[in-house]
Amino acid sequence: MTEKTHEFQAEVARLLDIVAHSLYSEKEIFLRELVSNSSDACDRLRYAALTAPELVKDDPEFRVLVSIDSKAKTLTIEDNGIGMTEQEMIDNLGTIARSGTSRFSEELTGDASKDVSLIGQFGVGFYSAFMVADKVSVTSRKAGEEKATTWTSDGRGTFQVEEATRASRGTTITLHMRKDAKEFLDAARLRQIIKTYADHIALPVVLKAEKEGDEDETLNSASALWTRPKSEITSEQYTEFYHHVGQAFDSPWLTLHSKVEGRIEYTLLLFIPEQPPFDLFNPERKSRLKLYVKRVFITDECEELVPAYLRFLRGVVDSEDLPLNVSREMLQHNPILQKIRSGLIKKVIGELEKKATKDAESFGKFWDNFGAVLKEGIYEDADNGERILKMALFNSTGTETRTNLADYIGQMKDGQNTIYYITGDDLDALKASPQLEGFAAKGIEVLLLADAVDSFWLSRITEFDGKPFKSVTRGGAELDDIPDAEANSETPSKAEGDEMDSLIALFKTALEGKVKDVKQSSRLTGSPVCLVADDGDMDIHLEKLLKAHKQFGAGSSLRILELNPKHMLIRKLAKSAKANGSTAALQDAALLLLDQAHIVEGDPVADPVAFSKRMAEFMASGISA
């Protein structure tokens, strides 16, 4: 038999370096990870056998065997699951074979307390074996095949693969234990670990007798956790099942366990994580909820089971009514699955509504982690979007803490009949936006919406509780109808009004084809200019998002340039326009102020060279009144 040596993928090498330094707070976690992997292998074979029963004909009872060899100082975990081919062993054990590989590499920080949690999130818990072993060998035979392969490594950069012999299907992992891990060669210690971390696994985990004549011992309850009454399940058992099913290391923020009976029967055991999963904003927006039928694992990629805006859910759904041989095509159009989906959504949203009402502080933490994802449902789910909107939390100019829409409406100013908002990419940039100045002067609260999805749901939802939504970046923001927060008797004289009219006329000519209009602003108090969208035009930020996703044509919509008549620079320009008419300096000023307005919006300057030259000349010449 020829032995072939391979190098680990770079990300695996980094991961093994983390593991080698024992970054888990409790080394015993390795056993949970390996037993969990064995359980998954059995689940996958059970599903494959629905259409190919010959795969399990010779050995239909699934199990995980744990055995100790005190003399050889080895610990072995063996399963009779689906097994692996030689190439699958290279792909699964030598690389992080998933779309998150590069993300995993980026997430590694070198900080032990942070990096360790990534191991479970990225589904690479197998490598935790190197915390306790200085050599690991894996022998596996794929179900339905004759050939077996052995994979061996000391975790130091390379691994060896060679042909092997194995009497039946499945996988055997042998750990050559390090001297400082001898506690895991003690049967009593293994009993305690399995009972703690694997009691929920729905197949027997058996400790093989080390001495001849002794009996093998089943260490766990060997029944699906979700089938047990809630009264018999401890919070610790729920947490460990969450770790298993969610490949997570945190604790669940919310556990939801219910059985639905009636025309259709199904059981839900769902978890909302305490920390956001690494792939929460993956463009594919896939859920990792597991679908079972009569306790038989079917798939963990069932987009028909849960909407994308609830993709942070972890756990299982077990149906009594779907056929065991359900196919991918059947899942896509199955009315039973659609009813389960509807019931699941209502149950989860109902629990979130309770949290929002009864435990605002805890719900606020949830919103920090998952609010941006849940808000996708406002746009995508016509049936439940309004319920999500009612409990949604928003940053605003009116409070240091977040507010909901009911509270916003309750604090509206006299004369205000509109919910004002501004959208953008960065919360701090939104707070500094010049479009907010007039609203702040009148004490009007403005919602600060910095999530990408905000612009989209606002394109579908036009009002809440009879109050229309309106962006402060649009024209006609009825500020004149609302009294100032403080008395302000300053009104422009007729001469000043004539000067502004002259300046506006001059700017319209100088900026023809570059702006839709030039107007005097009632929203600006400190900045000289700003850009706004006309009432019938697309919101500025939404247009940017569509351009970024190549869903907007070439060029940009023309905007309205608003001038602040109270700003010293605008006053000087207005006096010059009235006294001198159109001059090269005033035309340059118009172009400079337009560029400045674009810069404030985060837009690039159209012609940086011309902007720089124009700015230098303008500063050198000055403006005479």
Coordinates of C-alpha atoms in Angstrom, one line a residue:
M1 CA 0.0 0.0 0.0
T2 CA 1.3 3.4 -1.0
E3 CA 1.2 6.2 1.5
K4 CA 0.7 9.7 0.1
T5 CA 1.6 12.9 2.0
H6 CA -0.5 16.1 1.6
E7 CA -0.1 19.6 3.1
F8 CA -3.0 21.1 5.0
Q9 CA -4.8 24.1 3.5
A10 CA -3.4 27.3 4.9
E11 CA -6.6 28.0 7.0
V12 CA -6.4 24.6 8.5
A13 CA -2.8 25.1 9.5
R14 CA -3.7 28.3 11.3
L15 CA -6.6 26.5 13.0
L16 CA -4.4 23.7 14.2
D17 CA -2.0 26.2 15.6
I18 CA -4.9 27.6 17.7
V19 CA -6.0 24.2 18.8
A20 CA -2.4 23.1 19.6
H21 CA -2.3 25.9 22.2
S22 CA -5.4 24.5 23.9
L23 CA -7.6 27.6 23.4
Y24 CA -10.8 25.8 24.5
S25 CA -11.6 26.7 28.1
E26 CA -12.5 23.0 28.6
K27 CA -10.6 20.4 26.7
E28 CA -13.4 17.8 27.1
I29 CA -15.2 19.6 24.3
F30 CA -13.3 17.5 21.8
L31 CA -15.4 14.5 22.7
R32 CA -18.6 16.3 22.1
E33 CA -17.4 17.4 18.7
L34 CA -16.3 14.0 17.6
V35 CA -19.4 12.2 18.9
S36 CA -21.6 14.9 17.3
N37 CA -19.8 14.3 13.9
S38 CA -20.4 10.6 14.2
S39 CA -24.1 11.2 14.9
D40 CA -24.4 13.4 11.8
A41 CA -22.8 10.6 9.7
C42 CA -25.4 8.2 10.9
D43 CA -28.2 10.7 10.2
R44 CA -27.0 11.1 6.7
L45 CA -26.8 7.4 6.0
R46 CA -30.3 6.9 7.5
Y47 CA -31.6 9.4 5.0
A48 CA -29.7 7.9 2.1
A49 CA -31.0 4.4 3.0
L50 CA -34.6 5.6 2.4
T51 CA -34.0 5.3 -1.4
A52 CA -31.1 2.8 -1.2
P53 CA -32.0 0.4 1.7
E54 CA -29.2 -2.0 0.6
L55 CA -26.7 0.4 2.2
V56 CA -27.8 -0.6 5.7
K57 CA -29.1 -4.1 5.1
D58 CA -26.2 -5.8 6.9
D59 CA -26.1 -3.4 9.9
P60 CA -29.4 -1.5 10.4
E61 CA -28.8 -0.4 14.0
F62 CA -26.9 2.9 14.2
R63 CA -24.6 3.6 17.1
V64 CA -21.4 5.3 18.2
L65 CA -18.8 3.3 20.0
V66 CA -16.2 4.7 22.4
S67 CA -13.4 2.5 23.5
I68 CA -10.3 3.0 25.7
D69 CA -6.9 1.2 25.3
S70 CA -5.0 2.0 28.5
K71 CA -1.8 0.2 27.4
A72 CA -1.7 1.9 24.0
K73 CA -2.9 5.2 25.5
T74 CA -5.5 5.6 22.8
L75 CA -9.1 6.7 22.7
T76 CA -11.3 5.5 19.8
I77 CA -14.6 6.9 18.5
E78 CA -16.3 4.7 15.9
D79 CA -19.6 4.9 14.0
N80 CA -21.4 2.9 11.4
G81 CA -22.6 5.9 9.5
I82 CA -22.2 7.0 5.9
G83 CA -18.4 6.9 5.9
M84 CA -16.0 8.7 3.5
T85 CA -14.1 8.0 0.3
E86 CA -10.4 8.9 0.0
Q87 CA -11.1 12.1 -1.8
E88 CA -13.8 13.1 0.8
M89 CA -11.3 12.5 3.6
I90 CA -8.8 14.8 1.9
D91 CA -11.5 17.4 1.3
N92 CA -13.1 17.2 4.7
L93 CA -10.1 16.7 6.9
G94 CA -7.4 18.5 5.0
T95 CA -9.3 21.6 4.0
I96 CA -12.2 23.7 5.3
A97 CA -14.3 22.7 2.4
R98 CA -17.0 25.3 2.6
S99 CA -17.8 28.8 1.3
G100 CA -16.7 30.4 4.5
T101 CA -13.0 29.4 4.1
S102 CA -11.8 32.9 3.3
R103 CA -14.1 34.4 5.9
F104 CA -12.7 32.0 8.5
S105 CA -9.2 33.2 7.7
E106 CA -10.3 36.9 8.0
E107 CA -12.0 36.3 11.3
L108 CA -9.0 34.9 13.1
T109 CA -7.6 37.5 15.4
G110 CA -4.9 35.8 17.4
D111 CA -7.0 36.5 20.5
A112 CA -7.6 33.1 22.2
S113 CA -10.9 33.9 23.7
K114 CA -12.3 35.1 20.3
D115 CA -10.8 32.6 17.9
V116 CA -11.9 29.5 19.8
S117 CA -15.6 30.2 19.1
L118 CA -15.0 30.2 15.4
I119 CA -14.1 26.5 15.4
G120 CA -17.6 25.5 16.1
Q121 CA -19.2 28.1 13.9
F122 CA -17.3 27.0 10.9
G123 CA -18.1 23.3 11.4
V124 CA -14.5 22.2 11.9
G125 CA -14.7 20.8 15.4
F126 CA -12.9 17.6 14.2
Y127 CA -9.6 19.5 14.7
S128 CA -10.3 19.9 18.4
A129 CA -9.0 16.3 18.7
F130 CA -5.5 17.8 18.5
M131 CA -6.0 19.5 21.9
V132 CA -5.6 16.1 23.6
A133 CA -3.8 14.0 21.0
D134 CA -0.4 14.2 19.4
K135 CA -1.5 11.9 16.6
V136 CA -4.9 11.2 15.1
S137 CA -5.8 8.5 12.6
V138 CA -9.1 8.1 10.8
T139 CA -10.1 5.0 8.9
S140 CA -13.3 5.2 6.9
R141 CA -15.2 3.2 4.4
K142 CA -18.0 4.7 2.4
A143 CA -21.4 2.9 2.6
G144 CA -21.9 0.9 -0.5
E145 CA -18.2 0.7 -1.4
E146 CA -15.5 -1.9 -0.7
K147 CA -12.4 0.4 -0.4
A148 CA -11.3 1.9 2.9
T149 CA -8.8 4.7 3.5
T150 CA -6.7 5.7 6.5
W151 CA -5.9 9.4 7.2
T152 CA -3.2 10.2 9.7
S153 CA -1.6 13.4 11.0
D154 CA 0.2 14.8 14.0
G155 CA -1.3 18.2 13.3
R156 CA 1.9 19.9 12.3
G157 CA 1.3 20.9 8.7
T158 CA 0.9 17.6 6.8
F159 CA -1.3 14.5 6.7
Q160 CA -0.8 11.1 5.2
V161 CA -3.4 9.0 3.3
E162 CA -3.1 5.3 2.4
E163 CA -5.4 2.4 1.4
A164 CA -6.7 0.4 4.4
T165 CA -8.9 -2.5 5.2
R166 CA -12.2 -2.3 7.1
A167 CA -14.8 -5.0 7.5
S168 CA -17.9 -2.7 7.2
R169 CA -19.0 0.8 6.5
G170 CA -18.4 3.8 8.8
T171 CA -15.5 5.7 10.4
T172 CA -13.1 5.0 13.2
I173 CA -11.1 7.9 14.8
T174 CA -8.2 6.9 17.0
L175 CA -6.6 9.5 19.2
H176 CA -3.1 8.9 20.6
M177 CA -3.5 10.8 23.8
R178 CA -0.9 13.3 25.0
K179 CA 0.5 12.9 28.5
D180 CA -1.4 15.9 29.9
A181 CA -4.7 14.3 28.6
K182 CA -4.6 11.0 30.4
E183 CA -7.8 11.9 32.3
F184 CA -9.7 11.1 29.1
L185 CA -8.6 7.4 29.3
D186 CA -10.6 7.0 32.5
A187 CA -14.1 5.4 32.0
A188 CA -15.7 7.4 34.8
R189 CA -14.5 10.7 33.2
L190 CA -15.9 9.6 29.8
R191 CA -19.3 8.7 31.4
Q192 CA -19.5 12.2 32.9
I193 CA -18.6 13.9 29.6
I194 CA -21.0 11.9 27.4
K195 CA -23.9 12.4 29.9
T196 CA -23.2 16.1 29.9
Y197 CA -22.6 16.8 26.3
A198 CA -24.3 14.0 24.3
D199 CA -27.3 12.8 26.2
H200 CA -29.5 14.4 23.6
I201 CA -28.1 12.4 20.7
A202 CA -30.8 10.2 19.2
L203 CA -28.7 7.0 18.9
P204 CA -26.8 5.0 21.5
V205 CA -23.3 6.2 22.5
V206 CA -21.8 3.0 23.8
L207 CA -18.7 2.7 26.0
K208 CA -17.0 -0.7 25.1
A209 CA -15.8 -2.8 28.0
E210 CA -12.0 -2.7 28.3
K211 CA -11.8 -5.9 30.2
E212 CA -12.9 -9.2 28.7
G213 CA -16.1 -10.4 30.4
D214 CA -17.4 -6.9 31.3
E215 CA -20.5 -5.6 29.5
D216 CA -20.6 -2.7 27.1
E217 CA -22.4 0.4 28.6
T218 CA -24.8 2.8 26.9
L219 CA -24.0 6.2 28.2
N220 CA -26.8 8.4 26.9
S221 CA -30.6 8.4 26.8
A222 CA -30.4 7.7 23.0
S223 CA -33.7 9.4 22.3
A224 CA -34.3 12.6 20.3
L225 CA -34.4 15.5 22.7
W226 CA -37.3 17.2 21.0
T227 CA -39.5 14.2 21.5
R228 CA -39.3 14.4 25.3
P229 CA -41.7 16.4 27.4
K230 CA -40.4 19.9 28.2
S231 CA -40.8 19.2 31.9
E232 CA -38.1 16.5 31.7
I233 CA -35.5 18.6 29.9
T234 CA -33.1 20.8 31.8
S235 CA -31.8 24.1 30.5
E236 CA -28.3 22.6 30.4
Q237 CA -29.6 19.8 28.1
Y238 CA -31.3 22.4 25.8
T239 CA -28.0 24.3 25.7
E240 CA -25.9 21.2 24.8
F241 CA -28.4 20.3 22.1
Y242 CA -28.1 23.8 20.7
H243 CA -24.3 23.4 20.7
H244 CA -24.8 20.2 18.7
V245 CA -27.4 21.3 16.2
G246 CA -26.1 24.8 15.8
Q247 CA -22.4 24.1 15.8
A248 CA -22.1 26.8 18.3
F249 CA -20.3 27.7 21.6
D250 CA -22.5 30.4 23.0
S251 CA -25.7 29.9 24.8
P252 CA -29.2 30.3 23.2
W253 CA -30.8 33.7 23.7
L254 CA -34.2 32.1 23.3
T255 CA -35.4 28.5 23.3
L256 CA -38.7 27.6 21.7
H257 CA -40.0 24.0 22.1
S258 CA -43.5 23.2 21.1
K259 CA -45.5 20.3 19.6
V260 CA -48.3 21.1 17.2
E261 CA -51.2 18.6 16.9
G262 CA -54.3 18.6 14.7
R263 CA -54.7 18.2 11.0
I264 CA -50.9 18.2 10.7
E265 CA -48.5 17.3 13.5
Y266 CA -45.0 18.6 13.9
T267 CA -42.5 19.4 16.6
L268 CA -40.4 22.6 16.8
L269 CA -37.2 22.9 18.9
L270 CA -35.8 26.2 17.8
F271 CA -33.0 28.4 19.2
I272 CA -32.1 32.1 18.7
P273 CA -28.3 32.4 19.3
E274 CA -26.9 34.8 21.8
Q275 CA -24.2 35.8 19.3
P276 CA -24.7 36.3 15.5
P277 CA -23.5 33.4 13.4
F278 CA -20.5 34.1 11.2
D279 CA -22.5 33.7 8.0
L280 CA -25.4 35.9 9.0
F281 CA -24.9 38.3 6.1
N282 CA -23.8 35.7 3.5
P283 CA -25.3 36.8 0.2
E284 CA -26.9 33.3 -0.2
R285 CA -28.9 34.0 3.0
K286 CA -29.3 30.3 3.7
S287 CA -30.9 28.8 6.8
R288 CA -29.3 26.0 8.7
L289 CA -32.5 24.6 10.4
K290 CA -32.7 20.8 10.2
L291 CA -35.7 19.1 8.9
Y292 CA -36.6 15.6 10.2
V293 CA -39.5 13.3 9.2
K294 CA -40.5 10.9 12.0
R295 CA -37.1 11.4 13.7
V296 CA -35.2 10.7 10.4
F297 CA -32.9 13.5 9.3
I298 CA -33.9 14.8 5.8
T299 CA -31.9 18.0 5.1
D300 CA -30.4 21.1 6.7
E301 CA -30.8 23.1 3.5
C302 CA -34.5 23.6 3.2
E303 CA -35.2 27.2 2.2
E304 CA -38.9 26.3 2.0
L305 CA -39.0 25.6 5.7
V306 CA -38.0 29.0 7.0
P307 CA -37.8 32.5 5.3
A308 CA -34.4 34.1 4.8
Y309 CA -35.2 36.8 7.3
L310 CA -35.2 34.2 10.1
R311 CA -32.0 32.5 8.9
F312 CA -30.4 33.1 12.3
L313 CA -32.6 30.3 13.8
R314 CA -31.0 27.0 14.8
G315 CA -32.7 23.8 15.7
V316 CA -35.0 21.1 14.3
V317 CA -38.4 20.7 12.8
D318 CA -39.8 17.2 12.9
S319 CA -42.9 16.4 10.8
E320 CA -45.2 13.4 11.3
D321 CA -47.0 14.0 8.0
L322 CA -44.4 14.4 5.3
P323 CA -43.5 11.2 3.5
L324 CA -40.2 9.6 4.5
N325 CA -39.0 9.5 0.9
V326 CA -39.7 13.2 0.4
S327 CA -37.6 14.5 -2.5
R328 CA -36.2 17.9 -3.1
E329 CA -38.8 18.6 -5.7
M330 CA -41.6 17.6 -3.4
L331 CA -40.3 19.9 -0.7
Q332 CA -40.5 22.9 -3.0
H333 CA -44.2 22.5 -3.6
N334 CA -45.5 20.6 -0.6
P335 CA -48.6 22.2 1.1
I336 CA -47.8 20.5 4.4
L337 CA -44.4 22.1 4.5
Q338 CA -46.0 25.5 3.7
K339 CA -48.3 25.1 6.7
I340 CA -45.4 24.2 8.9
R341 CA -43.5 27.2 7.6
S342 CA -46.5 29.5 8.3
G343 CA -46.9 28.1 11.8
L344 CA -43.1 28.4 12.5
I345 CA -43.0 32.1 11.5
K346 CA -46.1 33.0 13.6
K347 CA -44.6 31.2 16.6
V348 CA -41.2 32.9 16.4
I349 CA -42.7 36.3 15.8
G350 CA -45.1 35.8 18.6
E351 CA -42.3 35.0 21.0
L352 CA -40.3 38.0 19.8
E353 CA -43.3 40.3 20.4
K354 CA -43.6 39.0 24.0
K355 CA -39.9 39.7 24.6
A356 CA -40.2 43.2 23.1
T357 CA -43.1 43.9 25.5
K358 CA -42.0 42.2 28.7
D359 CA -38.2 42.4 28.5
A360 CA -37.1 45.5 26.5
E361 CA -33.5 45.3 27.7
S362 CA -33.0 41.7 26.5
F363 CA -34.9 42.4 23.3
G364 CA -32.6 45.3 22.7
K365 CA -29.6 42.9 22.7
F366 CA -31.4 40.6 20.3
W367 CA -32.0 43.6 18.0
D368 CA -28.4 44.6 18.1
N369 CA -27.5 41.2 16.7
F370 CA -30.4 40.3 14.4
G371 CA -32.5 43.4 13.8
A372 CA -31.0 44.2 10.4
V373 CA -31.9 40.7 9.3
L374 CA -35.4 40.6 10.8
K375 CA -36.2 43.8 9.1
E376 CA -35.8 42.1 5.7
G377 CA -39.2 40.5 6.6
I378 CA -40.9 43.9 6.5
Y379 CA -40.1 44.1 2.8
E380 CA -40.4 40.4 1.9
D381 CA -43.3 39.1 4.0
A382 CA -46.6 40.7 3.2
D383 CA -48.4 38.6 5.9
N384 CA -46.1 39.4 8.8
G385 CA -44.2 42.5 7.8
E386 CA -46.5 44.8 9.8
R387 CA -45.9 42.8 13.0
I388 CA -42.2 43.0 12.5
L389 CA -42.4 46.8 11.9
K390 CA -44.4 47.3 15.1
M391 CA -41.6 45.8 17.3
A392 CA -38.7 47.2 15.2
L393 CA -36.2 49.4 17.0
F394 CA -34.6 52.5 15.4
N395 CA -31.9 54.9 16.2
S396 CA -33.1 58.5 16.2
T397 CA -32.0 62.1 16.8
G398 CA -34.5 62.3 19.7
T399 CA -33.0 59.8 22.1
E400 CA -29.7 58.1 23.1
T401 CA -31.5 54.7 23.2
R402 CA -33.5 53.2 20.3
T403 CA -37.2 54.0 19.8
N404 CA -40.1 52.1 18.2
L405 CA -42.6 53.7 15.9
A406 CA -45.4 53.9 18.5
D407 CA -43.1 55.9 20.8
Y408 CA -42.0 58.1 17.9
I409 CA -45.6 59.0 17.1
G410 CA -46.3 59.6 20.7
Q411 CA -43.6 62.3 20.8
M412 CA -44.5 64.2 17.6
K413 CA -44.4 68.0 17.7
D414 CA -47.6 70.1 17.3
G415 CA -48.2 70.4 13.6
Q416 CA -46.2 67.3 12.7
N417 CA -48.1 64.6 10.8
T418 CA -45.1 62.8 9.2
I419 CA -42.6 60.2 10.3
Y420 CA -39.2 61.7 9.2
Y421 CA -36.2 59.5 8.5
I422 CA -32.8 59.6 6.8
T423 CA -31.1 56.5 5.3
G424 CA -27.4 55.9 4.8
D425 CA -24.4 53.5 5.4
D426 CA -23.0 54.9 8.6
L427 CA -24.8 56.0 11.7
D428 CA -22.2 58.7 12.7
A429 CA -22.4 60.2 9.2
L430 CA -26.2 60.3 9.4
K431 CA -26.0 62.2 12.7
A432 CA -23.8 64.8 11.1
S433 CA -25.9 65.2 7.9
P434 CA -26.8 68.9 7.1
Q435 CA -30.3 67.7 6.1
L436 CA -31.0 67.3 9.8
E437 CA -30.2 70.9 10.8
G438 CA -33.7 72.4 10.3
F439 CA -35.4 69.4 12.0
A440 CA -33.1 69.7 15.0
A441 CA -33.8 73.5 15.3
K442 CA -37.5 72.7 15.5
G443 CA -37.0 69.8 17.9
I444 CA -38.3 67.2 15.4
E445 CA -37.2 63.7 15.9
V446 CA -35.7 62.0 12.8
L447 CA -35.1 58.2 12.5
L448 CA -31.5 57.3 11.6
L449 CA -31.7 54.2 9.4
A450 CA -28.2 52.8 8.6
D451 CA -29.1 49.3 7.5
A452 CA -29.1 48.5 3.8
V453 CA -32.5 46.9 4.0
D454 CA -34.1 50.1 5.3
S455 CA -34.2 51.8 1.9
F456 CA -36.0 48.7 0.5
W457 CA -38.7 48.2 3.0
L458 CA -39.4 51.9 2.9
S459 CA -40.1 51.6 -0.8
R460 CA -43.0 49.2 0.0
I461 CA -44.3 50.5 3.4
T462 CA -45.5 54.1 3.0
E463 CA -47.1 54.8 6.4
F464 CA -47.5 53.6 9.9
D465 CA -50.6 54.1 12.0
G466 CA -51.9 56.6 9.5
K467 CA -48.7 58.7 9.5
P468 CA -46.7 58.7 6.2
F469 CA -43.0 58.1 6.1
K470 CA -40.9 60.9 4.5
S471 CA -37.1 61.2 3.9
V472 CA -35.5 64.4 5.1
T473 CA -33.5 64.2 1.9
R474 CA -36.6 64.9 -0.2
G475 CA -37.9 68.3 -1.1
G476 CA -41.0 69.8 0.5
A477 CA -40.3 68.7 4.0
E478 CA -43.1 70.8 5.5
L479 CA -40.9 72.5 8.2
D480 CA -42.7 75.8 7.8
D481 CA -45.8 74.3 9.3
I482 CA -44.1 73.4 12.6
P483 CA -43.1 76.1 15.1
D484 CA -39.5 76.5 16.1
A485 CA -38.3 75.0 19.3
E486 CA -37.2 78.4 20.4
A487 CA -38.6 81.8 19.4
N488 CA -36.8 83.2 16.4
S489 CA -37.8 86.6 15.1
E490 CA -35.2 86.9 12.4
T491 CA -36.8 87.4 9.0
P492 CA -35.0 88.4 5.8
S493 CA -35.5 92.0 4.6
K494 CA -36.8 92.7 1.1
A495 CA -33.3 93.6 0.0
E496 CA -31.9 90.3 1.3
G497 CA -34.8 88.5 -0.5
D498 CA -33.9 90.2 -3.8
E499 CA -30.2 89.3 -3.3
M500 CA -31.1 85.6 -2.8
D501 CA -33.3 85.7 -5.9
S502 CA -30.4 87.0 -7.9
L503 CA -28.1 84.3 -6.5
I504 CA -30.5 81.5 -7.2
A505 CA -31.1 82.7 -10.8
L506 CA -27.3 82.9 -11.3
F507 CA -26.7 79.4 -9.8
K508 CA -29.5 77.9 -12.0
T509 CA -27.7 79.2 -15.1
A510 CA -24.2 78.1 -13.9
L511 CA -25.4 74.6 -12.9
E512 CA -27.8 73.9 -15.8
G513 CA -27.7 70.2 -16.6
K514 CA -26.0 69.4 -13.3
V515 CA -29.0 70.0 -10.9
K516 CA -32.7 69.7 -11.3
D517 CA -33.3 73.0 -9.5
V518 CA -31.8 75.5 -7.0
K519 CA -33.9 76.6 -4.1
Q520 CA -33.7 78.6 -0.8
S521 CA -33.6 76.1 2.1
S522 CA -35.7 76.0 5.2
R523 CA -33.9 72.9 6.5
L524 CA -30.3 74.3 6.8
T525 CA -29.2 76.2 9.8
G526 CA -25.4 75.7 9.9
S527 CA -24.3 74.3 6.5
P528 CA -24.3 76.5 3.4
V529 CA -25.8 73.9 0.9
C530 CA -27.2 70.4 0.6
L531 CA -28.7 68.2 -2.0
V532 CA -32.2 66.8 -1.8
A533 CA -34.4 64.6 -4.1
D534 CA -37.5 66.1 -5.6
D535 CA -40.7 64.7 -4.1
G536 CA -41.4 62.4 -7.1
D537 CA -37.8 61.2 -7.5
M538 CA -35.9 58.2 -6.0
D539 CA -34.4 58.6 -2.6
I540 CA -30.7 59.4 -2.8
H541 CA -29.5 56.5 -0.7
L542 CA -31.7 54.0 -2.4
E543 CA -30.3 55.0 -5.8
K544 CA -26.8 54.5 -4.5
L545 CA -27.7 51.0 -3.3
L546 CA -29.2 50.0 -6.6
K547 CA -26.1 51.3 -8.4
A548 CA -23.9 49.3 -6.2
H549 CA -25.9 46.2 -7.2
K550 CA -26.0 47.2 -10.9
Q551 CA -29.7 47.6 -10.8
F552 CA -29.7 51.3 -11.9
G553 CA -28.9 52.7 -15.3
A554 CA -25.9 54.8 -16.2
G555 CA -25.7 58.3 -14.8
S556 CA -27.4 59.8 -11.8
S557 CA -30.7 61.5 -11.1
L558 CA -30.5 65.2 -11.0
R559 CA -31.0 66.6 -7.5
I560 CA -32.2 69.9 -6.0
L561 CA -29.5 72.1 -4.6
E562 CA -30.7 74.0 -1.5
L563 CA -29.0 77.2 -0.3
N564 CA -29.0 78.4 3.3
P565 CA -29.8 82.1 3.2
K566 CA -28.6 82.6 6.8
H567 CA -25.1 81.3 6.1
M568 CA -22.4 83.9 5.9
L569 CA -20.9 82.6 2.7
I570 CA -24.3 82.4 0.9
R571 CA -25.1 86.0 2.1
K572 CA -21.8 87.3 0.7
L573 CA -22.4 85.5 -2.6
A574 CA -26.0 86.9 -2.7
K575 CA -24.7 90.4 -2.2
S576 CA -22.1 89.9 -5.0
A577 CA -24.7 88.5 -7.3
K578 CA -27.0 91.4 -6.8
A579 CA -24.2 94.0 -7.2
N580 CA -22.1 92.5 -9.9
G581 CA -24.3 90.0 -11.8
S582 CA -22.7 86.9 -13.2
T583 CA -19.0 86.7 -12.8
A584 CA -16.4 83.9 -13.3
A585 CA -15.9 83.8 -9.5
L586 CA -19.6 83.3 -8.8
Q587 CA -19.8 80.6 -11.4
D588 CA -16.9 78.9 -9.8
A589 CA -18.5 79.3 -6.4
A590 CA -21.7 77.6 -7.7
L591 CA -19.6 74.6 -9.0
L592 CA -17.6 74.4 -5.8
L593 CA -20.7 74.4 -3.6
L594 CA -22.3 71.7 -5.7
D595 CA -19.1 69.6 -5.3
Q596 CA -19.2 70.3 -1.6
A597 CA -22.8 69.1 -1.4
H598 CA -21.8 65.9 -3.2
I599 CA -18.9 65.3 -0.9
V600 CA -21.2 65.6 2.2
E601 CA -23.4 62.9 0.6
G602 CA -20.4 60.6 0.2
D603 CA -20.2 61.0 -3.5
P604 CA -16.9 61.3 -5.4
V605 CA -16.0 64.6 -7.0
A606 CA -16.8 64.4 -10.7
D607 CA -13.6 66.2 -11.8
P608 CA -11.0 66.3 -9.0
V609 CA -8.5 68.3 -11.1
A610 CA -11.0 71.0 -12.0
F611 CA -12.2 71.1 -8.4
S612 CA -8.7 71.6 -7.0
K613 CA -7.9 74.4 -9.5
R614 CA -11.2 76.1 -8.9
M615 CA -10.8 75.9 -5.2
A616 CA -7.3 77.4 -5.3
E617 CA -8.4 80.3 -7.5
F618 CA -11.5 81.0 -5.5
M619 CA -9.6 81.1 -2.2
A620 CA -6.9 83.4 -3.8
S621 CA -9.4 85.9 -5.2
G622 CA -11.9 86.0 -2.4
I623 CA -15.4 87.5 -2.8
S624 CA -16.2 91.2 -2.7
A625 CA -19.6 92.4 -1.7

